[in-house]
PDB file of C-alpha atoms in Angstrom:
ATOM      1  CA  UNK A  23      -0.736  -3.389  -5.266  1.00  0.00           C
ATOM      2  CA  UNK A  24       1.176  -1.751  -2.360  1.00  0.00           C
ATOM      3  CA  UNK A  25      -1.030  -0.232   0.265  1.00  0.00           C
ATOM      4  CA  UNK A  26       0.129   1.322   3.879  1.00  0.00           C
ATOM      5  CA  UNK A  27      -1.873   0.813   7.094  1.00  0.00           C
ATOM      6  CA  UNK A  28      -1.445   3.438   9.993  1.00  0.00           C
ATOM      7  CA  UNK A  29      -3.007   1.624  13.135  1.00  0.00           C
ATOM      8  CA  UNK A  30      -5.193   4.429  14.870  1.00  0.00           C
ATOM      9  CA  UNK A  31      -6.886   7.758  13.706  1.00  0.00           C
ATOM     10  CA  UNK A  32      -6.445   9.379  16.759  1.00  0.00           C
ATOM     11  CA  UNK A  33      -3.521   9.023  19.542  1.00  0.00           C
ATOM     12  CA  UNK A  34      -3.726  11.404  22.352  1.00  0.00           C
ATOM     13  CA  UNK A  35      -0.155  11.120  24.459  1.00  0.00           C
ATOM     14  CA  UNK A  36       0.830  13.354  27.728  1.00  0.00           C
ATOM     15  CA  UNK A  37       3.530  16.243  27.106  1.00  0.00           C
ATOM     16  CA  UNK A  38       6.774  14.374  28.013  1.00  0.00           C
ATOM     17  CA  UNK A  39       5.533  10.980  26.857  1.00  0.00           C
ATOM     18  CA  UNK A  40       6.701   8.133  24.174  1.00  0.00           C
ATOM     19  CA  UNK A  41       5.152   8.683  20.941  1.00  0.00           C
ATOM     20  CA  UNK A  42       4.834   5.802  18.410  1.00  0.00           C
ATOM     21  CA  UNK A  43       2.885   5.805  15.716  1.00  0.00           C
ATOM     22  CA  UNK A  44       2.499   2.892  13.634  1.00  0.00           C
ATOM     23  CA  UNK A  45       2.792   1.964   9.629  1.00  0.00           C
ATOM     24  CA  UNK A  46       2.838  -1.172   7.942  1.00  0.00           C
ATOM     25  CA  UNK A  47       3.238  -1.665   4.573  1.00  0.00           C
ATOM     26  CA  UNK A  48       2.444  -4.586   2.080  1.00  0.00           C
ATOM     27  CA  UNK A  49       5.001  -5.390  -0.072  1.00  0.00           C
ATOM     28  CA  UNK A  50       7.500  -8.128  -0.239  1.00  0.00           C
ATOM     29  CA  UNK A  51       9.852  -5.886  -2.308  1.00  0.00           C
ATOM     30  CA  UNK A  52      11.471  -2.918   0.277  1.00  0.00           C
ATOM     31  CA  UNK A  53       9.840  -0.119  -0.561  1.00  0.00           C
ATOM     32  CA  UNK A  54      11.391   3.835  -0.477  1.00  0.00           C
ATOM     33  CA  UNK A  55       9.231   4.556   3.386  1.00  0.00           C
ATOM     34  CA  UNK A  56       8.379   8.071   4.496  1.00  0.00           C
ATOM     35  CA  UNK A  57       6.795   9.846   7.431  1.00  0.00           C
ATOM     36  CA  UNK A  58       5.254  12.883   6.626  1.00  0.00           C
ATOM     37  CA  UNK A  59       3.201  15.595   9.017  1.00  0.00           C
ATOM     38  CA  UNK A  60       0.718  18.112   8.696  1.00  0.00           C
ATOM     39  CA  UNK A  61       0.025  21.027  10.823  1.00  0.00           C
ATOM     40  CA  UNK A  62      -3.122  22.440  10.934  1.00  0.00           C
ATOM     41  CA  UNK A  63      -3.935  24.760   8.057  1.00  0.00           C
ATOM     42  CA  UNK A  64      -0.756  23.751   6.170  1.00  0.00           C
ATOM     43  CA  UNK A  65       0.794  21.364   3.581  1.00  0.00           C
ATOM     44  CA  UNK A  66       2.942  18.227   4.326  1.00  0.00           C
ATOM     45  CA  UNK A  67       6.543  18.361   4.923  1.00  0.00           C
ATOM     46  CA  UNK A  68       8.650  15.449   5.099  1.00  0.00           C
ATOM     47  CA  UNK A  69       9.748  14.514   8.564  1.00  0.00           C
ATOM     48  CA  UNK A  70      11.601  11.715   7.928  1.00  0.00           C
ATOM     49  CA  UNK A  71      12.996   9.212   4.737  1.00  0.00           C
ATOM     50  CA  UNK A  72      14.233   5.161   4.959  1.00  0.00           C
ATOM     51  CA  UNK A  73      15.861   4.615   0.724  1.00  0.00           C
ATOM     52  CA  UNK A  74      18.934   2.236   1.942  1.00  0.00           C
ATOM     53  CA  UNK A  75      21.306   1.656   4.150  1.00  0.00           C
ATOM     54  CA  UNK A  76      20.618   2.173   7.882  1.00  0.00           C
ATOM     55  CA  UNK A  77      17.430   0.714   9.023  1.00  0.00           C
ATOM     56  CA  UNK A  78      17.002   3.424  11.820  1.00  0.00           C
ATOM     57  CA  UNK A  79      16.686   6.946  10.470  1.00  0.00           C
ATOM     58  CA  UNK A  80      16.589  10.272  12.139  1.00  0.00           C
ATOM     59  CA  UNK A  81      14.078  13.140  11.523  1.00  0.00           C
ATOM     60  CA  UNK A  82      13.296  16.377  12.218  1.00  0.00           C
ATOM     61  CA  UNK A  83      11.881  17.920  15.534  1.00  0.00           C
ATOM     62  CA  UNK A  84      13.508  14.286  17.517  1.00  0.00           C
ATOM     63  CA  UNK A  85      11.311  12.171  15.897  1.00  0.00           C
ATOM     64  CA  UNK A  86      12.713   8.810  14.458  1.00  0.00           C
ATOM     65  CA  UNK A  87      11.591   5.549  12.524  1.00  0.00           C
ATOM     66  CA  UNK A  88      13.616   2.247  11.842  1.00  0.00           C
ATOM     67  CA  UNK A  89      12.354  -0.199   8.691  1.00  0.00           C
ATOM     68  CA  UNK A  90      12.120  -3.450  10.092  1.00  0.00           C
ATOM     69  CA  UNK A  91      11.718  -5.898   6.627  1.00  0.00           C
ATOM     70  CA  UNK A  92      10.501  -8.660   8.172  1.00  0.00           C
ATOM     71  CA  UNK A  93       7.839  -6.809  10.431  1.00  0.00           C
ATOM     72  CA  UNK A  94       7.162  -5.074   7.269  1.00  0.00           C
ATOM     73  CA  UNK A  95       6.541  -2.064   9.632  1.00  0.00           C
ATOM     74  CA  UNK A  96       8.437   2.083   9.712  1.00  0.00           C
ATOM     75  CA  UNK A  97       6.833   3.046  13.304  1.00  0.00           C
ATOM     76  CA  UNK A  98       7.859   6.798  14.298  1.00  0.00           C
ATOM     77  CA  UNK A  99       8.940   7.465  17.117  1.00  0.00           C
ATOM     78  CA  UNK A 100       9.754  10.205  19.558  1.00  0.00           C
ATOM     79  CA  UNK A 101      10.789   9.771  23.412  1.00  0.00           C
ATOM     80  CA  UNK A 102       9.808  13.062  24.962  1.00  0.00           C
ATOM     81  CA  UNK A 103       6.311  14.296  23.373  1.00  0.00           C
ATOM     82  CA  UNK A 104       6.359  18.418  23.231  1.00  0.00           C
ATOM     83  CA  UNK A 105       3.109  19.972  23.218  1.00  0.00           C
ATOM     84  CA  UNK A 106       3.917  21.073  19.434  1.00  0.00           C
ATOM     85  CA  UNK A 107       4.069  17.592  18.024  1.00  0.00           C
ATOM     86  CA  UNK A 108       0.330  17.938  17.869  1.00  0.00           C
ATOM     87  CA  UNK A 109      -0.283  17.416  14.193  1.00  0.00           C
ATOM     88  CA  UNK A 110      -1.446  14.771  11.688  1.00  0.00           C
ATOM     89  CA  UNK A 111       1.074  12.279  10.508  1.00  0.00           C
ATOM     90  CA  UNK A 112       0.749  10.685   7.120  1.00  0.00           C
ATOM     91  CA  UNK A 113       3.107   7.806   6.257  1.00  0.00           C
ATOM     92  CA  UNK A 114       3.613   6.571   2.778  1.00  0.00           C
ATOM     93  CA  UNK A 115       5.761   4.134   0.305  1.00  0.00           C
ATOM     94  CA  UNK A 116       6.663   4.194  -3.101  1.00  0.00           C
ATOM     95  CA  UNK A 117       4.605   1.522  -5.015  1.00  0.00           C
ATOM     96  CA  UNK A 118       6.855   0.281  -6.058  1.00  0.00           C
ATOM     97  CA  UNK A 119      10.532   1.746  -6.390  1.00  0.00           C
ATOM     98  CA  UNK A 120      10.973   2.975 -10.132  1.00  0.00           C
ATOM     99  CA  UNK A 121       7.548   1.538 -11.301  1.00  0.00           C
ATOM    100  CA  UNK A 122       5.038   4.477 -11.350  1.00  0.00           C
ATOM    101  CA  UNK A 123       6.925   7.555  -9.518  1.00  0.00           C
ATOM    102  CA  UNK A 124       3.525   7.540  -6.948  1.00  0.00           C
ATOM    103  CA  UNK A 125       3.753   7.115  -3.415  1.00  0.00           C
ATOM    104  CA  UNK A 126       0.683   5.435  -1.498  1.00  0.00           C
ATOM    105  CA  UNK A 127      -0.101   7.074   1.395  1.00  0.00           C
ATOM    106  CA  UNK A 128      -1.630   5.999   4.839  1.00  0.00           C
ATOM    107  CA  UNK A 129      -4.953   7.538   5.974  1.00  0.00           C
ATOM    108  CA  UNK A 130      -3.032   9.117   8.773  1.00  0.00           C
ATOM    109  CA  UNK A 131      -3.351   9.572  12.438  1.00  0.00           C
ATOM    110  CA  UNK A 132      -3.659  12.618  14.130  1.00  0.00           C
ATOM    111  CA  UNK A 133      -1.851  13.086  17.338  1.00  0.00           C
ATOM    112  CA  UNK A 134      -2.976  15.333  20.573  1.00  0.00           C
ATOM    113  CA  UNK A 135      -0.691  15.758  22.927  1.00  0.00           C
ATOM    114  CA  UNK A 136      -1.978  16.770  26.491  1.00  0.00           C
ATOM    115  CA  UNK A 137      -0.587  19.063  29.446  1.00  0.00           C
TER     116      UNK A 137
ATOM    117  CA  UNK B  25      14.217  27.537  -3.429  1.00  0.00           C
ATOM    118  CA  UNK B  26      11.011  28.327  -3.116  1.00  0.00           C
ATOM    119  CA  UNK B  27       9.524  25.385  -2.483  1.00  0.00           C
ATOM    120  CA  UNK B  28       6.200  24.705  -4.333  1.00  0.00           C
ATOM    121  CA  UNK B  29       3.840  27.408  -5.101  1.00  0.00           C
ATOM    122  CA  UNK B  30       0.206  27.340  -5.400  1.00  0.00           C
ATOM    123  CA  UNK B  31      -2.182  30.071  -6.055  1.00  0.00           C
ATOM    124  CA  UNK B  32      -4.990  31.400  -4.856  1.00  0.00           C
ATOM    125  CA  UNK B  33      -4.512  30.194  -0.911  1.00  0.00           C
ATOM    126  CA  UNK B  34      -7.871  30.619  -0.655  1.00  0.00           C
ATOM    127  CA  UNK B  35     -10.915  30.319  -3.516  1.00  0.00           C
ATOM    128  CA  UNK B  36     -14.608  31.167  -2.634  1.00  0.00           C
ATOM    129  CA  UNK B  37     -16.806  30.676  -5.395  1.00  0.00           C
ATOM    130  CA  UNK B  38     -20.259  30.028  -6.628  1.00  0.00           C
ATOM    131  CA  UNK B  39     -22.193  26.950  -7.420  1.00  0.00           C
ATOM    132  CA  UNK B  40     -21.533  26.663 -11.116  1.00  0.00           C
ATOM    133  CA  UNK B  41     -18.732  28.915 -11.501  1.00  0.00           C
ATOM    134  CA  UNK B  42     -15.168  27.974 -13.281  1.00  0.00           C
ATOM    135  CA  UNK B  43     -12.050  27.630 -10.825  1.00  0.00           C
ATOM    136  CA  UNK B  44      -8.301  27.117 -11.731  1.00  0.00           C
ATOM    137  CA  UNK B  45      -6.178  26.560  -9.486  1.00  0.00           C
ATOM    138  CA  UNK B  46      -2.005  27.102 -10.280  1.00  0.00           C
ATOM    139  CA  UNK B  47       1.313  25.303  -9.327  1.00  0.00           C
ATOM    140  CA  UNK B  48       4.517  25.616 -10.015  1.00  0.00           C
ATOM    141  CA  UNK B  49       6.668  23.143  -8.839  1.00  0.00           C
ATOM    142  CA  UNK B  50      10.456  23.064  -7.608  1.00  0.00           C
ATOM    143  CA  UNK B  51      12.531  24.334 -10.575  1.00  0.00           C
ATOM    144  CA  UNK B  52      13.961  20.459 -11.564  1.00  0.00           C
ATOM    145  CA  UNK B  53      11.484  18.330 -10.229  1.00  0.00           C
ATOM    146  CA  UNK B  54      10.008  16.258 -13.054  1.00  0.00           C
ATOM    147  CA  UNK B  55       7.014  14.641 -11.722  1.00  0.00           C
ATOM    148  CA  UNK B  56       3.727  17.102 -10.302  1.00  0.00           C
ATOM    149  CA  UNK B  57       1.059  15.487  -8.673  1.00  0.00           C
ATOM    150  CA  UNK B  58      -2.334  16.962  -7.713  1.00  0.00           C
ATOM    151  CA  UNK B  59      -4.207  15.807  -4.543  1.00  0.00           C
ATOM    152  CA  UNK B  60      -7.534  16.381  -2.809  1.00  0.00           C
ATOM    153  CA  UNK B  61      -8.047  16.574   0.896  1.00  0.00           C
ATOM    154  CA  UNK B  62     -11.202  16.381   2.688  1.00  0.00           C
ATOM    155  CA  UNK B  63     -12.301  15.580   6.297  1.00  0.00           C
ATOM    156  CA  UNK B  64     -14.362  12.249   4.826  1.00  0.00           C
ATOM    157  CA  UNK B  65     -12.196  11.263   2.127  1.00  0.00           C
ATOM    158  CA  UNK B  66      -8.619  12.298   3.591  1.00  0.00           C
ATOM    159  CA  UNK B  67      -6.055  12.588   0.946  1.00  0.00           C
ATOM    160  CA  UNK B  68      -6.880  11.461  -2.504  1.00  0.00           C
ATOM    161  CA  UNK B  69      -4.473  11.524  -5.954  1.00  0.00           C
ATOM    162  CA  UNK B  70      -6.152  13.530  -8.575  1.00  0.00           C
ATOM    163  CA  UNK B  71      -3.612  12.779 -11.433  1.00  0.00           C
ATOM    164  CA  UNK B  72       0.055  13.150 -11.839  1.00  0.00           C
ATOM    165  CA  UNK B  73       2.263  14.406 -14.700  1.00  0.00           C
ATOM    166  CA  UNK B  74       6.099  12.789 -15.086  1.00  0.00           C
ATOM    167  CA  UNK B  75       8.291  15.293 -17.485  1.00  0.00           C
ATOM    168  CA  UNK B  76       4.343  17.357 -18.042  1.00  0.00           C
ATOM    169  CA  UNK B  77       2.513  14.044 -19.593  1.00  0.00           C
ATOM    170  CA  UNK B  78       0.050  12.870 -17.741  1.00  0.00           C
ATOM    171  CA  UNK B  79       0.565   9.833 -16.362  1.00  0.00           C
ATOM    172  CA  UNK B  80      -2.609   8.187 -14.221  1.00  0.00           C
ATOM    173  CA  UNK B  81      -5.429  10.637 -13.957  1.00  0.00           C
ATOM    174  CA  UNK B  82      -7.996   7.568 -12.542  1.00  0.00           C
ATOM    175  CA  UNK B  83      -8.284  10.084  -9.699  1.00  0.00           C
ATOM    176  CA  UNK B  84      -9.974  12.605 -11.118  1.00  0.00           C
ATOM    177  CA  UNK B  85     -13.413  12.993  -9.770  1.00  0.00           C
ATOM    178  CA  UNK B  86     -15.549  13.537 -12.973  1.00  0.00           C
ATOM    179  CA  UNK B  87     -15.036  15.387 -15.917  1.00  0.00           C
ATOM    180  CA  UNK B  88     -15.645  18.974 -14.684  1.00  0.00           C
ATOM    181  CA  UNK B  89     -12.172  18.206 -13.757  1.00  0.00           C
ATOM    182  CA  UNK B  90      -9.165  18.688 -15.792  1.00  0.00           C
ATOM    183  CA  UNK B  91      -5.871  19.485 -15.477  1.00  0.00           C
ATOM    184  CA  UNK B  92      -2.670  20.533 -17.436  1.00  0.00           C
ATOM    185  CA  UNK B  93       1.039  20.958 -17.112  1.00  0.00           C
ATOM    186  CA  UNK B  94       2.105  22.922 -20.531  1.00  0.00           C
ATOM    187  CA  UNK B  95       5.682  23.303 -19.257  1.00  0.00           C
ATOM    188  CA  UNK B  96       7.838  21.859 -16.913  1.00  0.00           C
ATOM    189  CA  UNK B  97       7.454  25.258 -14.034  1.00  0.00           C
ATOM    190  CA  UNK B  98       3.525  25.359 -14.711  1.00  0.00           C
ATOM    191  CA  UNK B  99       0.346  23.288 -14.243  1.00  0.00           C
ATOM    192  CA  UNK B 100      -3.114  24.184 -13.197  1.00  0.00           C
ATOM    193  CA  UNK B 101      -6.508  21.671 -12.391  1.00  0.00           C
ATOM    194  CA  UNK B 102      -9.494  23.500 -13.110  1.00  0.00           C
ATOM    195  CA  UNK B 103     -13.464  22.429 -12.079  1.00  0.00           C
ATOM    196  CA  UNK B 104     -16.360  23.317 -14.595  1.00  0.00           C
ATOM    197  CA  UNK B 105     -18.675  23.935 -13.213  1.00  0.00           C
ATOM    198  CA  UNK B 106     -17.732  23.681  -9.862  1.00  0.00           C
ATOM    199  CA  UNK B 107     -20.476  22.166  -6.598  1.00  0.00           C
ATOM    200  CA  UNK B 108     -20.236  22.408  -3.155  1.00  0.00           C
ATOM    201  CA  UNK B 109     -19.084  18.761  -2.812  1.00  0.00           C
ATOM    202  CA  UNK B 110     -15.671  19.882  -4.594  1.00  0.00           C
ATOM    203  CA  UNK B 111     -14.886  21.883  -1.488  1.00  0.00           C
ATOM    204  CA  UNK B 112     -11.691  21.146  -0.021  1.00  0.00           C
ATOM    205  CA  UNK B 113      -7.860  22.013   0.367  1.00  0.00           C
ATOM    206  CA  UNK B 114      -5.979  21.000  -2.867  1.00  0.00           C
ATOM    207  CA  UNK B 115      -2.104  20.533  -2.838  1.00  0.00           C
ATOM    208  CA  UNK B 116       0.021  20.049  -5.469  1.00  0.00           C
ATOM    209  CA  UNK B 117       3.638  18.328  -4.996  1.00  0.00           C
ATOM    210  CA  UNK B 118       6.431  17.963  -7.389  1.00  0.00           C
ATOM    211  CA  UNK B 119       9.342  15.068  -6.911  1.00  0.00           C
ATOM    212  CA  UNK B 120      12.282  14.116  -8.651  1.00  0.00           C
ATOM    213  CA  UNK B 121      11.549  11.028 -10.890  1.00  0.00           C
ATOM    214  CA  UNK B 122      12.713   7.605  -8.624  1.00  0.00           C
ATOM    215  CA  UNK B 123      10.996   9.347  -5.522  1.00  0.00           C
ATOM    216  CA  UNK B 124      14.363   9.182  -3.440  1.00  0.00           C
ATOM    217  CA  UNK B 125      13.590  12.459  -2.249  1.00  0.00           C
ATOM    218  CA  UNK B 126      10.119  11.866  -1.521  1.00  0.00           C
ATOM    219  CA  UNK B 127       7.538  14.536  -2.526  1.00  0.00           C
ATOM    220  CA  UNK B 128       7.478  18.210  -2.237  1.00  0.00           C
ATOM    221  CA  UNK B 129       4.445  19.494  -0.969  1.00  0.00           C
ATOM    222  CA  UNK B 130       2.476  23.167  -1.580  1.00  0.00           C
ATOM    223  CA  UNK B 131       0.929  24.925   1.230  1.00  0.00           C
ATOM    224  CA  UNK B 132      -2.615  24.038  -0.600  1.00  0.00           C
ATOM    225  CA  UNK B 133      -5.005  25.935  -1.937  1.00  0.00           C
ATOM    226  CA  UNK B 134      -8.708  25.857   0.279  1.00  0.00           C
ATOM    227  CA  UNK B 135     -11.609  25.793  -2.236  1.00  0.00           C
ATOM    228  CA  UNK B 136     -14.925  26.730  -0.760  1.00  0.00           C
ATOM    229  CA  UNK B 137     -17.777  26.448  -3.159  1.00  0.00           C
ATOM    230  CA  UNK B 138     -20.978  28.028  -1.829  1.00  0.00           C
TER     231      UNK B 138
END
């Protein structure tokens, strides 16, 4: 079965530094990949989406993520952290494309960003 | 659009009592799916409905917990009786079958059981 690993609960960056975030997947078959975030006291909203085509997609709020198949891996990214990016990201794949209509998600990791 | 609406935001209720909780998803969307989200468990998949049959509802707790979707704008997951361990935010999403477009989430619905 698919499952999603997000590599650290907790990353604290300084305001104006590189976020990455990290998310591998299991699957051999490419999977639909998405990055999703949480403020606190709301719902998810989709940041970002990989389906086809080009590997490196562009989000909302700067953030970005490329699918790299053979790393198995859709890392988000964002160069210049802003003291609203604090939030919990969630990223999750369809398991698998077509199959079930369910999308695993990772246990996410919830980002601080300092002044 | 809307976007996806849940009712009540916010649920206090006693030990023992019935809750429901309501969503309607995005007017087209033909999968709903019901999640749980706790500080210890994170976010778990109750059950999920494609065109309002349910589809996998191994997530579901126990059976104080049910849900329904009666029509494709309308679906609600109620507790009998409800505990204090069932306290936490509940969101419901809606997607368009093939997941292209990822899921849809509600703004959640915080259940505090006292």
């Amino acid at each position: 079965a698919q499952s999603v690993t997000q590599l650290g609960s907790h990353v604290s960056v300084s305001e104006g530094a590189l976020v990455l975030l990290r998310c591998n997947y299991s699957s051999s078959v490419p999977p639909y990949l998405f990055w999703y975030v949480q403020y606190p006291n709301q719902g998810l909203q989709l940041l970002l989406k990989y389906t086809t085509g080009a590997t490196l997609v562009k989000g909302i709020n700067g953030f970005e993520a490329e699918f790299k198949k053979s790393e198995t891996s859709f890392h988000l990214t964002k160069p210049s952290a802003h003291m609203s990016d604090a939030a919990e990201y969630f990223c999750a794949v369809s398991d698998p494309v077509g199959a079930t209509n369910k999308l695993i998600f990772g246990t996410g990791t919830l980002l601080a960003v300092q002044p | 659009d809307a976007g996806v609406i849940q009712s009540p935001r916010h649920e206090v209720t006693e030990m023992g009592q019935e809750v429901t909780l309501r969503c309607k998803p995005i007017s087209g969307h033909n999968s709903l799916f019901w999640y749980r989200q706790t500080m210890m468990r994170g976010l778990e998949l109750l059950i999920y409905f494609n065109n309002n049959v349910p589809i996998d509802d191994s997530g579901m707790p126990e059976d104080r917990f049910s849900a329904k979707m009666p029509n494709a704008s309308f679906s609600t997951l109620k507790i009998q009786p409800s505990e204090p361990r069932d306290s936490a935010v509940y969101f419901c999403a809606s997607s368009v079958q093939g997941l292209a477009g990822g899921y849809t989430f509600g703004s959640g619905t915080r259940l505090t059981v006292v």
